[in-house]
Amino acid sequence: MPRDMIDLTTSEEWRTLTALARSAPTMRAAFAADPDRARRFSCSAAGLFLDFSKNRITDEVLHALIALAARADLEGARAAIFAGAPINATEGRAVLHPALRDRTGAAWPVRGENVAPLIAAELAKMKGLCDAIGSGAATGYSGRPFETFVNIGIGGSDLGPQLAVEALRPCWIDGRRAAFVSNIDGQHLADALAGLDPATTLFIVASKTFTTEETMTNAASARAWLQERSARDADLARHFVAISANPRAARDFGVDAARVFRLWDWVGGRFSLWSAVGLAVALQTGFETFSRLLDGAHAMDEHFRNAPLAANAPALLALVGVWNRNFLGVGAHAVLPYDQHLARLPAYLQQAEMESNGKSRRRDGAPVTAKTAPVVFGEPGTNGQHAFFQLLHQGTDVVSADFIAAARSSIRLGDHHERLLANFLAQTEALMRGRTEEEARAAGGEARLAPHRACPGDRPTTSILMEELSPEALGALLALYEHKIFCQGVLWGINSFDQWGVELGKTLAATILGEIAPHGGARPPATRHDSSTNQLIDWINARREPKGEKR
Ligand code: F6P
């Protein structure tokens, strides 16, 4: 076992927390007993305000959680990540996405090399492309300016830029439209390309590896689409840019070397928004907006790096999550942005949290001895209220939730925003307080319905507020979660930066591909799998003969 590995579940602090969980007061009682509770369990960081007082914590719990973090040497791990240590040990890589948003000129070492100049050069190249497209110096084959930017990527090469483009809608440059194609389902690409003018379309192929099946298949089909629609072969290069840590593969695909943006092995795919993977954001909202996004994230990095754990927003968010997950048995966590422009945040955090911390092996390869990442899901408020909130209020499982909102909206439309905020606040209050049967009876209505109207309460929520959804606030919010994920990985003793679990399915798909009958064709009965998989292949293959073409 490496010297840094300790089993936290056998520690004194873990035992203390286990005991505290048995005696934790209800939140309703805790609020009634302490008028200062909200202030004491809140903190501010990089323009964000976090109120985690509506969790079942007490001073003793928080104290014990911070002691647990000390036992796990969270501060040492934090120093190691910022020092460029190869903390992604299974892949032998540093984890330095914070370097991507540091524009102070500070040095960032990776294997003895300062990578800050490489980052600055790539940013300058991004700005150069944005400027050239803005001025009309870079156009498509017809000489007309680009209007549509189709980002072809998946996972971290899709979710981050897609979320940011949507979130920063008020900053969009008129006449431009970014589109995102990720799924290998051909309908995704076909739908995105329908009605597009090839002469004014720029494809951004984003893939760290440049081997991902979905992205390579979509990129090849996009290239064919362009070739079929009058672009001469020599002009194709004008319509493609690439972002990759595998620049040779990008060039082999046909992207002009000058249009290949670099990514590095020390940037994890799900942490790559801050690199040239954010090009779609820069093109849709302007390079200045993208820079502000980086600044917001950098401000959170500085906070995380320097603040003591007791006042450290990402660390506290992580510790409260560990309390809920490991000591109160919460297995699912909802991400609930009360902001339509953050509609993709749950999907983004699903990858960030579940791909990072959905692990059952510790860093030393031994099985974990405590639960790791919960299931993450969510929807924007208030939509979720009319869908799954019933379970949050009265279900048999306790689900924790983050509620996220901005005090001001980008638009003034009647009292929509006041109503949105009222719902945000009411939900967290209701989840905390609940309603007893007596209260339900006292509220009137049929007495026999009182048990149905009662809500247990004591459902943990954390409220995260920002003044408005500015580029800086978005950057800070995403960096907050990135560091939270890192802290939880340290506490759980796992490597948050690899993703071996996704390999097996990819390998099997490559084998099965040869067993799927081509359109209109046939294949012999499947025999190489379990009876279910064989049966499903045969069922599909028997129906691959078209009954009547429908396209
Ligand atoms: O399969 C998972 C994954 O490797 C993610 O971690 C990553 O974000 C995604 O695939 C896309 O990878 P790439 O950028 O190399 O195409």
Coordinates of C-alpha atoms in Angstrom, one line a residue, residues 61 70 88 115 126 131 141 154 178 205 209 215 238 245 255 302 312 314 321 372-373 399 447 493 537 547:
V61 CA -20.2 17.7 12.8
A70 CA -6.9 16.8 8.0
N88 CA -3.4 11.0 -11.7
V115 CA 3.7 25.2 -19.2
M126 CA -7.6 31.3 -30.1
D131 CA -10.2 38.2 -34.6
Y141 CA -14.7 28.9 -49.4
I154 CA -18.5 14.2 -26.8
A178 CA -22.9 27.5 -32.2
V205 CA -13.5 18.9 -34.0
T209 CA -7.5 11.7 -28.1
T215 CA -16.3 12.2 -32.8
R238 CA -10.9 26.5 -44.3
A245 CA -3.6 16.4 -27.5
V255 CA -7.1 19.9 -40.6
E302 CA -7.1 31.3 -5.7
N312 CA -13.1 27.2 2.0
P314 CA -15.1 23.9 -2.4
G321 CA -21.4 16.0 0.6
T372 CA -18.2 7.1 -3.3
A373 CA -20.1 9.4 -5.7
V399 CA -31.9 13.0 -1.7
A447 CA -58.7 15.7 7.9
G493 CA -9.0 7.8 -1.4
I537 CA -28.7 -8.9 -32.0
K547 CA -40.0 -2.5 -45.1

